[in-house]
Coordinates of C-alpha atoms in Angstrom, one line a residue:
X183 CA 0.0 0.0 0.0
X184 CA 1.1 3.6 -0.5
X185 CA 0.2 7.1 0.2
X186 CA 0.9 10.1 -2.0
X187 CA 1.5 13.7 -1.2
X188 CA 0.7 15.2 -4.4
X189 CA -1.5 14.7 -7.4
X190 CA 0.6 13.0 -10.1
X191 CA -1.3 14.1 -13.1
X192 CA -4.0 16.4 -14.5
X193 CA -7.1 14.4 -15.4
X194 CA -10.0 15.2 -17.6
X195 CA -13.3 14.5 -15.7
X196 CA -15.9 12.5 -17.6
X197 CA -19.4 13.8 -17.5
X198 CA -21.8 10.9 -17.3
X199 CA -24.5 10.7 -20.0
X200 CA -28.0 9.6 -18.9
X201 CA -28.4 5.9 -19.7
X202 CA -31.7 6.3 -21.6
X203 CA -33.3 3.1 -22.4
X204 CA -31.2 1.0 -20.0
X205 CA -32.7 -1.1 -17.4
X206 CA -33.0 0.9 -14.2
X207 CA -32.6 -2.0 -11.8
X208 CA -29.7 -3.8 -13.5
X209 CA -26.8 -3.5 -15.9
X210 CA -27.5 -3.3 -19.6
X211 CA -24.6 -3.5 -22.0
X212 CA -24.9 -1.0 -24.8
X213 CA -24.8 -2.8 -28.2
X214 CA -23.5 -1.3 -31.4
X215 CA -23.2 -2.4 -35.0
X216 CA -20.0 -4.3 -35.8
X217 CA -17.2 -1.9 -36.5
X218 CA -15.7 -1.6 -39.9
X219 CA -11.9 -1.7 -40.0
X220 CA -10.7 1.8 -40.8
X221 CA -7.5 3.3 -39.4
X222 CA -5.8 0.3 -37.9
X223 CA -6.6 -3.2 -36.6
X224 CA -4.7 -3.9 -33.4
X225 CA -4.6 -7.4 -31.9
X226 CA -2.9 -9.3 -29.1
X227 CA -1.6 -12.4 -30.8
X228 CA 0.4 -15.4 -29.8
X229 CA 0.1 -17.9 -27.0
X230 CA 1.1 -18.3 -23.3
X231 CA 4.4 -16.5 -22.7
X232 CA 4.9 -15.7 -26.4
X233 CA 2.5 -12.8 -27.1
X234 CA 2.9 -9.7 -29.1
X235 CA 0.9 -6.7 -30.0
X236 CA 0.3 -6.2 -33.7
X237 CA -0.9 -3.2 -35.7
X238 CA -2.3 -4.2 -39.1
X239 CA -0.4 -7.4 -38.7
X240 CA 3.0 -5.9 -37.8
X241 CA 4.6 -6.2 -34.4
X242 CA 4.2 -3.1 -32.1
X243 CA 6.2 -2.8 -28.9
X244 CA 4.8 0.1 -26.8
X245 CA 7.5 2.7 -26.5
X246 CA 5.4 5.3 -24.8
X247 CA 4.9 8.2 -22.5
X248 CA 1.9 9.3 -20.5
X249 CA 0.5 12.5 -21.9
X250 CA -0.1 15.7 -19.9
X251 CA -0.8 18.7 -22.2
X252 CA -4.2 19.6 -23.5
X253 CA -5.3 17.8 -26.7
X254 CA -5.1 21.1 -28.5
X255 CA -1.4 21.2 -27.9
X256 CA -0.8 17.8 -29.5
X257 CA 0.0 19.0 -33.0
X258 CA 2.8 21.2 -31.7
X259 CA 4.2 18.6 -29.2
X260 CA 3.9 15.2 -30.8
X261 CA 6.6 15.8 -33.4
X262 CA 9.0 16.1 -30.4
X263 CA 7.9 12.7 -29.1
X264 CA 8.3 11.2 -32.5
X265 CA 11.9 12.4 -32.5
X266 CA 12.4 10.7 -29.1
X267 CA 11.4 7.4 -30.6
X268 CA 8.0 7.4 -28.8
X269 CA 5.3 5.5 -30.7
X270 CA 2.5 5.5 -28.1
X271 CA 1.0 7.9 -25.6
X272 CA -1.4 7.2 -22.8
X273 CA -4.3 9.3 -21.5
X274 CA -6.7 9.0 -18.5
X275 CA -9.9 10.4 -20.0
X276 CA -11.6 10.4 -23.4
X277 CA -14.3 12.9 -24.4
X278 CA -15.4 15.5 -26.9
X279 CA -12.1 17.4 -26.6
X280 CA -9.9 14.4 -27.5
X281 CA -10.2 14.6 -31.4
X282 CA -7.1 16.9 -31.9
X283 CA -5.0 14.4 -29.9
X284 CA -6.0 11.4 -31.9
X285 CA -5.6 13.3 -35.2
X286 CA -2.1 14.6 -34.3
X287 CA -1.0 11.2 -33.1
X288 CA -2.1 9.6 -36.4
X289 CA -0.3 12.4 -38.3
X290 CA 2.9 11.5 -36.5
X291 CA 2.7 7.8 -36.6
X292 CA 1.9 7.7 -32.9
X293 CA -1.0 5.8 -31.3
X294 CA -3.0 6.4 -28.2
X295 CA -3.9 4.2 -25.3
X296 CA -7.2 6.0 -24.6
X297 CA -8.3 6.0 -21.0
X298 CA -11.7 6.1 -19.3
X299 CA -11.9 7.2 -15.7
X300 CA -13.8 5.3 -13.1
X301 CA -14.2 6.3 -9.4
X302 CA -12.3 6.1 -7.1
X303 CA -9.5 6.3 -9.6
X304 CA -6.0 7.4 -8.8
X305 CA -5.2 5.1 -5.9
X306 CA -4.9 6.5 -2.3
X307 CA -6.7 9.7 -1.6
X308 CA -8.3 10.2 -5.0
X309 CA -11.8 10.2 -6.5
X310 CA -15.2 9.6 -5.0
X311 CA -16.6 6.4 -3.6
X312 CA -19.0 4.3 -5.6
X313 CA -20.8 1.2 -4.3
X314 CA -20.2 -1.2 -7.1
X315 CA -22.5 -3.7 -5.4
X316 CA -25.6 -1.5 -5.6
X317 CA -25.0 1.7 -7.6
X318 CA -26.6 0.6 -10.9
X319 CA -27.2 4.3 -11.9
X320 CA -23.5 5.0 -12.0
X321 CA -22.7 1.8 -13.8
X322 CA -25.4 2.3 -16.4
X323 CA -24.1 5.8 -17.0
X324 CA -20.6 4.5 -17.6
X325 CA -22.0 1.7 -19.8
X326 CA -23.5 4.4 -22.0
X327 CA -20.6 6.9 -21.7
X328 CA -17.7 4.7 -22.7
X329 CA -19.1 3.1 -25.9
X330 CA -20.3 6.6 -27.0
X331 CA -16.7 7.8 -27.2
X332 CA -15.4 4.5 -28.6
X333 CA -17.9 4.8 -31.4
X334 CA -16.8 8.4 -31.9
X335 CA -13.1 7.6 -32.3
X336 CA -12.7 3.9 -33.1
X337 CA -12.0 4.5 -36.8
X338 CA -9.3 7.1 -36.1
X339 CA -5.9 5.6 -37.0
X340 CA -4.5 7.2 -33.8
X341 CA -6.2 4.6 -31.6
X342 CA -4.1 1.8 -30.2
X343 CA -6.3 0.4 -27.4
X344 CA -8.9 1.4 -24.7
X345 CA -8.0 1.5 -21.0
X346 CA -10.9 1.2 -18.6
X347 CA -10.2 2.6 -15.1
X348 CA -7.1 3.7 -13.3
X349 CA -6.0 2.4 -9.8
X350 CA -9.5 1.8 -8.5
X351 CA -8.8 -1.6 -7.0
X352 CA -6.3 0.0 -4.7
X353 CA -8.3 3.2 -4.3
X354 CA -11.3 1.4 -3.0
X355 CA -9.4 0.9 0.3
X356 CA -10.2 4.6 0.9
X357 CA -13.9 3.9 0.8
X358 CA -14.3 0.4 2.4
X359 CA -12.6 -2.1 4.6
X360 CA -12.9 -5.7 5.7
X361 CA -15.3 -8.0 3.9
X362 CA -17.0 -5.1 2.1
X363 CA -13.7 -4.0 0.6
X364 CA -13.2 -7.5 -0.9
X365 CA -16.8 -7.5 -2.2
X366 CA -16.3 -4.1 -3.7
X367 CA -13.1 -5.1 -5.4
X368 CA -14.7 -8.1 -6.9
X369 CA -17.7 -6.1 -8.0
X370 CA -15.5 -3.4 -9.5
X371 CA -13.5 -5.8 -11.6
X372 CA -16.7 -7.6 -12.6
X373 CA -18.0 -4.2 -13.8
X374 CA -14.7 -3.6 -15.7
X375 CA -15.5 -6.8 -17.5
X376 CA -19.0 -5.5 -18.4
X377 CA -17.4 -2.4 -19.8
X378 CA -14.9 -4.5 -21.7
X379 CA -17.8 -6.4 -23.3
X380 CA -19.5 -3.1 -24.2
X381 CA -16.3 -1.6 -25.7
X382 CA -15.6 -4.8 -27.7
X383 CA -19.1 -4.7 -29.0
X384 CA -18.6 -1.2 -30.3
X385 CA -15.1 -1.8 -31.5
X386 CA -13.7 -5.3 -32.1
X387 CA -10.6 -3.9 -33.8
X388 CA -8.8 -2.6 -30.7
X389 CA -7.8 -4.3 -27.5
X390 CA -9.2 -3.4 -24.0
X391 CA -7.1 -3.3 -20.8
X392 CA -7.6 -1.9 -17.3
X393 CA -4.9 -0.2 -15.2
X394 CA -4.3 -0.5 -11.5
X395 CA -1.6 0.7 -9.1
X396 CA -0.2 -2.7 -7.9
X397 CA 0.1 -6.2 -9.1
X398 CA -1.9 -7.1 -6.0
X399 CA -4.9 -6.1 -8.1
X400 CA -4.2 -8.7 -10.7
X401 CA -5.8 -11.6 -8.9
X402 CA -9.1 -9.8 -9.0
X403 CA -8.8 -9.2 -12.7
X404 CA -7.8 -12.8 -13.2
X405 CA -10.9 -14.0 -11.4
X406 CA -13.4 -11.4 -12.8
X407 CA -12.3 -10.0 -16.2
X408 CA -12.0 -12.8 -18.8
X409 CA -12.9 -10.3 -21.6
X410 CA -9.9 -8.1 -21.1
X411 CA -7.2 -8.6 -23.7
X412 CA -4.3 -7.8 -21.5
X413 CA -3.4 -6.6 -18.0
X414 CA -1.9 -3.2 -17.1
X415 CA -0.2 -1.8 -14.0
X416 CA 1.3 1.5 -12.8
X417 CA 4.6 0.7 -11.2
X418 CA 7.5 2.9 -10.2
X419 CA 10.0 1.7 -7.6
X420 CA 8.7 -1.9 -8.0
X421 CA 8.6 -2.0 -11.8
X422 CA 11.4 -4.5 -11.9
X423 CA 9.4 -6.8 -9.6
X424 CA 6.4 -7.0 -12.0
X425 CA 7.9 -9.8 -14.0
X426 CA 8.3 -12.1 -10.9
X427 CA 4.8 -11.1 -9.7
X428 CA 3.3 -12.1 -13.1
X429 CA 5.2 -15.4 -13.0
X430 CA 4.2 -16.3 -9.5
X431 CA 0.6 -15.3 -10.1
X432 CA 0.0 -17.8 -12.8
X433 CA -1.5 -15.3 -15.2
X434 CA -2.5 -16.2 -18.7
X435 CA -2.5 -12.7 -20.3
X436 CA 0.3 -10.3 -21.2
X437 CA 0.7 -6.9 -19.7
X438 CA 1.9 -3.4 -20.3
X439 CA 3.3 -0.8 -17.8
X440 CA 0.9 2.2 -18.1
X441 CA 3.0 4.4 -15.7
X442 CA 6.6 3.9 -14.7
X443 CA 9.8 5.6 -13.9
X444 CA 11.9 6.5 -10.9
X445 CA 10.6 6.0 -7.4
X446 CA 7.8 8.3 -6.4
X447 CA 7.6 10.5 -3.3
X448 CA 5.4 7.8 -1.7
X449 CA 8.2 5.2 -2.1
X450 CA 11.3 6.8 -0.9
X451 CA 12.7 7.2 2.7
X452 CA 12.3 10.4 4.5
X453 CA 15.2 12.8 5.0
X454 CA 16.3 14.3 8.3
X455 CA 13.4 16.8 8.2
X456 CA 10.9 14.0 7.9
X457 CA 9.8 14.6 4.3
X458 CA 10.5 12.4 1.2
X459 CA 14.1 12.5 0.1
X460 CA 14.0 13.4 -3.6
X461 CA 16.4 11.8 -6.0
X462 CA 18.8 13.9 -8.1
X463 CA 18.0 14.5 -11.8
X464 CA 20.6 12.0 -12.8
X465 CA 19.2 9.4 -10.4
X466 CA 15.8 10.0 -11.9
X467 CA 17.2 9.6 -15.4
X468 CA 18.8 6.3 -14.4
X469 CA 15.4 5.3 -13.0
X470 CA 13.8 5.6 -16.5
X471 CA 16.6 3.6 -18.0
X472 CA 16.3 0.8 -15.4
X473 CA 12.5 0.7 -15.8
X474 CA 12.7 0.2 -19.5
X475 CA 15.4 -2.4 -19.1
X476 CA 13.1 -4.4 -16.8
X477 CA 10.2 -4.1 -19.2
X478 CA 12.3 -5.4 -22.1
X479 CA 13.6 -8.2 -19.8
X480 CA 10.2 -9.9 -20.0
X481 CA 9.9 -10.6 -23.7
X482 CA 6.7 -12.3 -25.0
X483 CA 4.8 -11.1 -21.9
X484 CA 5.6 -7.4 -21.3
X485 CA 4.4 -5.7 -24.4
X486 CA 5.9 -2.3 -23.6
X487 CA 5.4 0.7 -21.4
X488 CA 4.1 4.3 -21.2
X489 CA 6.6 5.9 -18.8
X490 CA 5.5 8.9 -16.7
X491 CA 5.4 11.7 -17.7
X492 CA 5.4 14.1 -20.7
X493 CA 4.1 17.0 -18.8
X494 CA 4.9 20.7 -18.6
X495 CA 3.7 21.6 -15.1
X496 CA 6.4 23.4 -13.1
X497 CA 5.4 22.4 -9.6
X498 CA 6.3 19.9 -6.9
X499 CA 4.9 16.9 -8.9
X500 CA 6.2 18.3 -12.1
X501 CA 9.8 18.6 -10.8
X502 CA 9.6 15.1 -9.4
X503 CA 8.4 13.5 -12.7
X504 CA 7.9 15.7 -15.7
X505 CA 10.3 15.3 -18.6
X506 CA 9.7 18.8 -19.9
X507 CA 8.6 21.2 -17.2
X508 CA 7.8 24.6 -18.8
X509 CA 8.8 23.0 -22.1
X510 CA 12.4 22.6 -21.0
X511 CA 14.2 19.3 -21.4
X512 CA 15.7 17.4 -18.5
X513 CA 18.2 14.5 -18.1
X514 CA 15.2 12.2 -17.9
X515 CA 14.0 13.3 -21.3
X516 CA 17.3 12.3 -22.9
X517 CA 17.3 9.0 -21.0
X518 CA 13.9 8.0 -22.4
X519 CA 15.1 9.1 -25.9
X520 CA 18.1 6.9 -25.6
X521 CA 16.0 4.0 -24.4
X522 CA 13.5 4.3 -27.2
X523 CA 16.2 4.6 -29.9
X524 CA 15.7 8.2 -30.9
X525 CA 18.5 10.0 -32.7
X526 CA 20.7 11.5 -30.1
X527 CA 23.6 12.6 -32.4
X528 CA 22.8 16.3 -32.3
X529 CA 21.6 16.6 -28.7
X530 CA 22.8 19.3 -26.4
X531 CA 22.4 18.0 -22.9
X532 CA 21.2 19.8 -19.8
X533 CA 23.1 21.2 -16.8
X534 CA 23.7 18.9 -13.8
X535 CA 23.1 20.3 -10.3
X536 CA 25.2 18.2 -7.9
X537 CA 26.2 18.2 -4.2
X538 CA 23.4 20.5 -3.2
X539 CA 23.2 21.5 0.4
X540 CA 21.4 24.1 2.6
X541 CA 23.0 25.7 5.6
X542 CA 21.1 25.0 8.9
X543 CA 18.6 22.8 6.9
X544 CA 17.7 20.7 10.0
X545 CA 18.5 23.0 12.9
X546 CA 16.4 25.7 11.3
X547 CA 16.6 28.9 9.3
X548 CA 14.7 31.9 10.9
X549 CA 11.6 32.9 9.0
X550 CA 12.3 35.9 6.9
X551 CA 16.0 35.5 7.5
X552 CA 18.8 34.6 5.0
X553 CA 18.9 31.1 3.5
X554 CA 22.1 29.9 2.0
X555 CA 22.3 27.2 -0.6
X556 CA 25.4 25.5 -2.1
X557 CA 25.7 23.4 -5.2
X558 CA 28.2 22.3 -7.9
X559 CA 26.7 22.8 -11.4
X560 CA 28.2 21.7 -14.6
X561 CA 27.1 21.7 -18.2
X562 CA 28.3 19.0 -20.7
X563 CA 28.9 21.6 -23.4
X564 CA 30.0 24.4 -21.1
X565 CA 27.0 26.4 -22.1
X566 CA 26.2 29.6 -20.0
X567 CA 23.8 28.8 -17.1
X568 CA 21.1 30.9 -15.6
X569 CA 20.2 30.1 -12.0
X570 CA 17.1 30.5 -9.9
X571 CA 16.2 29.6 -6.3
X572 CA 12.6 28.4 -5.8
X573 CA 10.5 27.3 -2.8
X574 CA 7.6 24.9 -2.5
X575 CA 5.4 24.9 0.6
X576 CA 3.7 21.6 -0.1
X577 CA 4.7 20.2 3.3
X578 CA 3.4 23.4 5.0
X579 CA 0.1 24.0 3.4
X580 CA -0.2 21.3 0.6
X581 CA 0.4 23.9 -2.1
X582 CA 2.7 22.3 -4.7
X583 CA 3.5 25.6 -6.6
X584 CA 7.1 26.7 -7.0
X585 CA 7.7 30.3 -6.1
X586 CA 10.8 32.3 -6.8
X587 CA 12.7 33.2 -3.6
X588 CA 13.0 36.9 -2.8
X589 CA 16.3 38.7 -2.7
X590 CA 18.2 36.1 -4.7
X591 CA 22.0 36.5 -5.1
X592 CA 24.6 34.0 -6.0
X593 CA 27.9 33.1 -7.6
X594 CA 30.6 30.5 -7.4
X595 CA 28.1 27.8 -6.4
X596 CA 26.6 29.6 -3.4
X597 CA 23.2 31.3 -3.4
X598 CA 21.4 33.4 -0.8
X599 CA 17.8 34.3 -0.6
X600 CA 15.2 35.5 1.8
X601 CA 13.7 32.6 3.8
X602 CA 9.9 32.0 3.7
X603 CA 7.8 34.0 6.2
X604 CA 5.9 31.0 7.6
X605 CA 7.4 28.2 9.7
X606 CA 7.5 24.6 8.6
X607 CA 9.5 22.3 6.3
X608 CA 9.9 23.6 2.8
X609 CA 11.5 22.3 -0.4
X610 CA 14.2 24.6 -1.9
X611 CA 15.2 24.1 -5.5
X612 CA 18.1 25.3 -7.6
X613 CA 17.0 25.6 -11.2
X614 CA 19.8 25.7 -13.7
X615 CA 18.9 26.6 -17.3
X616 CA 21.1 26.6 -20.3
X617 CA 20.6 28.5 -23.6
X618 CA 19.5 25.5 -25.6
X619 CA 16.1 24.8 -23.9
X620 CA 17.5 22.4 -21.2
X621 CA 17.1 22.5 -17.5
X622 CA 18.6 20.8 -14.4
X623 CA 17.2 20.8 -10.9
X624 CA 18.6 20.2 -7.4
X625 CA 16.2 20.0 -4.4
X626 CA 16.6 19.7 -0.7
X627 CA 14.3 20.3 2.3
X628 CA 14.9 23.1 4.9
X629 CA 13.2 23.7 8.2
X630 CA 12.0 27.3 8.7
X631 CA 11.7 28.3 12.4
X632 CA 10.6 31.5 14.1
X633 CA 13.3 34.2 14.6
X634 CA 14.5 34.2 18.2
X635 CA 13.4 37.3 20.1
X636 CA 15.7 39.0 22.6
X637 CA 15.1 38.0 26.2
X638 CA 13.8 35.0 28.0
X639 CA 10.6 33.1 27.1
X640 CA 8.9 33.1 30.5
X641 CA 5.9 31.0 29.1
X642 CA 7.9 28.0 28.0
X643 CA 7.0 24.9 30.1
X644 CA 4.4 26.7 32.2
X645 CA 0.8 25.4 32.7
X646 CA -1.5 26.2 29.8
X647 CA -5.2 25.9 29.2
X648 CA -7.5 26.6 26.3
X649 CA -11.2 27.1 25.4
X650 CA -11.0 23.8 23.4
X651 CA -8.5 21.5 21.8
X652 CA -8.6 18.8 19.1
X653 CA -8.1 15.2 19.9
X654 CA -8.6 13.5 16.5
X655 CA -5.4 11.6 15.7
X656 CA -6.0 11.9 11.9
X657 CA -5.0 15.5 12.0
X658 CA -1.7 14.9 13.9
X659 CA -3.4 15.5 17.2
X660 CA -4.1 15.4 20.2
X661 CA -3.2 19.1 20.1
X662 CA -3.5 20.2 23.7
X663 CA -2.8 23.7 25.0
X664 CA 0.6 22.6 26.5
X665 CA 1.9 21.9 23.1
X666 CA 2.0 25.7 22.4
X667 CA 4.4 26.4 25.2
X668 CA 6.7 23.3 25.0
X669 CA 9.5 25.1 23.0
X670 CA 9.0 22.7 20.0
X671 CA 7.9 23.5 16.5
X672 CA 6.7 20.1 15.6
X673 CA 3.8 20.1 18.1
X674 CA 0.9 22.5 18.3
X675 CA -2.3 23.6 20.0
X676 CA -5.4 23.4 17.8
X677 CA -8.9 24.6 18.7
X678 CA -12.4 23.8 17.6
X679 CA -13.5 25.3 14.3
X680 CA -15.5 28.3 15.8
X681 CA -15.1 31.8 17.2
X682 CA -14.1 32.9 19.7
X683 CA -11.3 30.7 21.1
X684 CA -8.5 31.3 23.6
X685 CA -5.3 29.9 24.9
X686 CA -3.8 31.1 28.2
X687 CA -0.6 30.4 30.1
X688 CA -0.1 30.7 33.9
X689 CA 3.3 32.3 34.5
X690 CA 3.0 31.5 38.2
X691 CA 3.4 35.0 39.5
X692 CA 2.8 38.5 38.2
X693 CA 5.3 39.2 35.5
X694 CA 6.2 42.1 33.3
X695 CA 7.0 41.3 29.7
X696 CA 7.9 43.3 26.6
X697 CA 7.3 40.9 23.6
X698 CA 5.0 38.2 22.4
X699 CA 5.7 35.8 19.6
X700 CA 3.0 33.7 17.9
X701 CA 4.1 30.9 15.5
X702 CA 0.9 30.0 13.6
X703 CA 0.0 26.9 11.8
X704 CA -1.9 27.5 8.5
X705 CA -5.0 27.6 10.8
X706 CA -4.3 31.1 12.0
X707 CA -5.9 34.0 13.7
X708 CA -6.9 36.9 11.5
X709 CA -8.1 39.0 14.4
X710 CA -7.1 38.4 18.1
X711 CA -6.2 40.2 21.3
X712 CA -3.3 39.7 23.7
X713 CA -4.6 40.0 27.2
X714 CA -3.3 39.8 30.8
X715 CA -4.9 39.0 34.1
X716 CA -3.9 38.6 37.7
X717 CA -6.6 36.2 38.6
X718 CA -7.5 34.4 35.4
X719 CA -10.9 36.0 35.4
X720 CA -10.6 39.7 34.7
X721 CA -8.7 40.5 31.6
X722 CA -6.9 43.6 30.2
X723 CA -6.1 43.9 26.5
X724 CA -2.5 45.0 25.9
X725 CA -2.6 44.8 22.1
X726 CA -5.0 43.9 19.3
X727 CA -4.4 42.5 15.8
X728 CA -7.0 42.8 13.0
X729 CA -4.9 41.9 9.9
X730 CA -3.1 38.7 10.8
X731 CA -1.8 36.7 7.8
X732 CA -0.6 33.5 9.4
X733 CA 3.1 34.4 9.4
X734 CA 5.2 34.7 12.5
X735 CA 3.6 37.5 14.6
X736 CA 6.3 39.4 16.6
X737 CA 4.5 41.9 18.8
X738 CA 6.2 44.5 21.0
X739 CA 4.0 45.1 24.1
X740 CA 4.0 46.5 27.6
X741 CA 2.2 44.0 29.8
X742 CA 2.1 42.8 33.3
X743 CA 0.1 39.9 34.8
X744 CA 0.2 36.3 36.1
X745 CA -1.9 35.1 33.2
X746 CA -1.4 35.9 29.5
X747 CA -3.7 34.8 26.8
X748 CA -4.4 35.1 23.1
X749 CA -8.1 35.5 22.4
X750 CA -9.0 34.7 18.8
X751 CA -12.0 36.6 17.5
X752 CA -11.8 35.9 13.8
X753 CA -10.2 32.9 12.1
X754 CA -8.1 33.4 9.0
X755 CA -9.1 30.0 7.5
X756 CA -12.0 27.6 7.5
X757 CA -10.3 25.6 10.3
X758 CA -9.8 26.6 13.9
X759 CA -6.9 28.4 15.6
X760 CA -3.6 26.6 15.8
X761 CA -0.3 27.7 17.3
X762 CA 3.0 25.9 17.2
X763 CA 4.3 28.2 19.9
X764 CA 3.0 31.1 22.1
X765 CA 6.1 32.9 23.5
X766 CA 6.0 35.6 26.2
X767 CA 9.4 37.4 26.5
X768 CA 10.7 39.3 29.5

């Protein structure tokens, strides 16, 4: 099993079409007239352990990439894939917008593994929950939807095969458990077989497969989907184990890898800051080479692969996997090109960012302070290199965007920039671009901590109470009041999701203080008061904030009291109030 911290691809949602004329209480397979051979006739031929895919009678090994751009961009981009040696692309959705993609593929001698989306697709954390035991409305909708688009595109010479569903056998674990999970997985794969029959009825000239995220799904397909022509699996770190899983499972159909490449963020060990330790660009490139070698090491059974991912997104997921973020070519792009036999004689290769390190990465860089990054960057052709420092806050607020750091300066392999304003663990990137459309990246994590105020924190370790606190362990809690005065930035107090809420600390005796520091979680206070009291009942406001933004709040005050509290009156998010630390400085 696995969990993911980012969405690995942009998917096109399918809009169900009303299943007019279908039986309301059961499943009715949409029938269609027998298809006439038009563009290509694709078959899975051969026998046990000696299969091959053929297109119009000629062998076809899938040398592919998953496809990320919009179909309207295909005419511009597919000639590049053709030069790479790519002959196949894979999608996750097929609908009215797909025509330019099929047409451009056909024009470039490339074919499409055309996907259809089923809930809860995408493995852990994705999609909605369908009860495949009882939801005949959803199933009838899909039985009408899928053949409709098959009939629309089946005669386009860009079609290679149809792929029904993506990672739902695994994804059902997010919806069900125990005996019902087993029943749902059997019901889902049985429904995939119904869809396969419907697609074959509409188009007998192209194979049908179904993708899942692990070979552990294959026993369900073996039991329930006799009408599939071949198996399919998305596999990254374990791609070289697919062969042994197939052999030990006693399967009687060939397979393709529909996603593959280097290890994903859900498969690698954590670094010293507790976040996935991302491989270097060269290690990722080697991962694509290794994946393809393992596919070709299973001749007669593995019919090829669509490696992940020809995408242009320039974000956390894009830097982990995309071959062409922002249209720039990476080491992984050239590794796939070499694997697929593209002409590399005139290639200009990208810069390599090596030996990257961040000063104080684990001890902590003060928020808003100076962050220093080191790297050794070389270019194979000694091309001039342009550098940029970027941040991602994905482990702070689940935002995968890459943002240029403020105040960047650098030279001689050392770069400085202004640190982010909020606390937490960030990804910091060095982006190195040459003048030939190539790019190299280095990435490391860094812990951002509050700047240390002058004076002594008289609140640390003292008794604290609050109006409420969360206990649900799924949010990383219990998050009691004491966690906000324990001197640690990996624990927090978190309130109920309502206004007002308060947190107070008992200093033990009447104390005069001059500064308060609030280290907010993304659940922050937009408006709040800092108050003092001698008896814990009668309060005096020493300062008020009405424009909080969730950054570190450093407040100079003049206060005296045994008790000090923060009284939140307006939340800055849809959650409650949450503080990593509430410091009171003497």
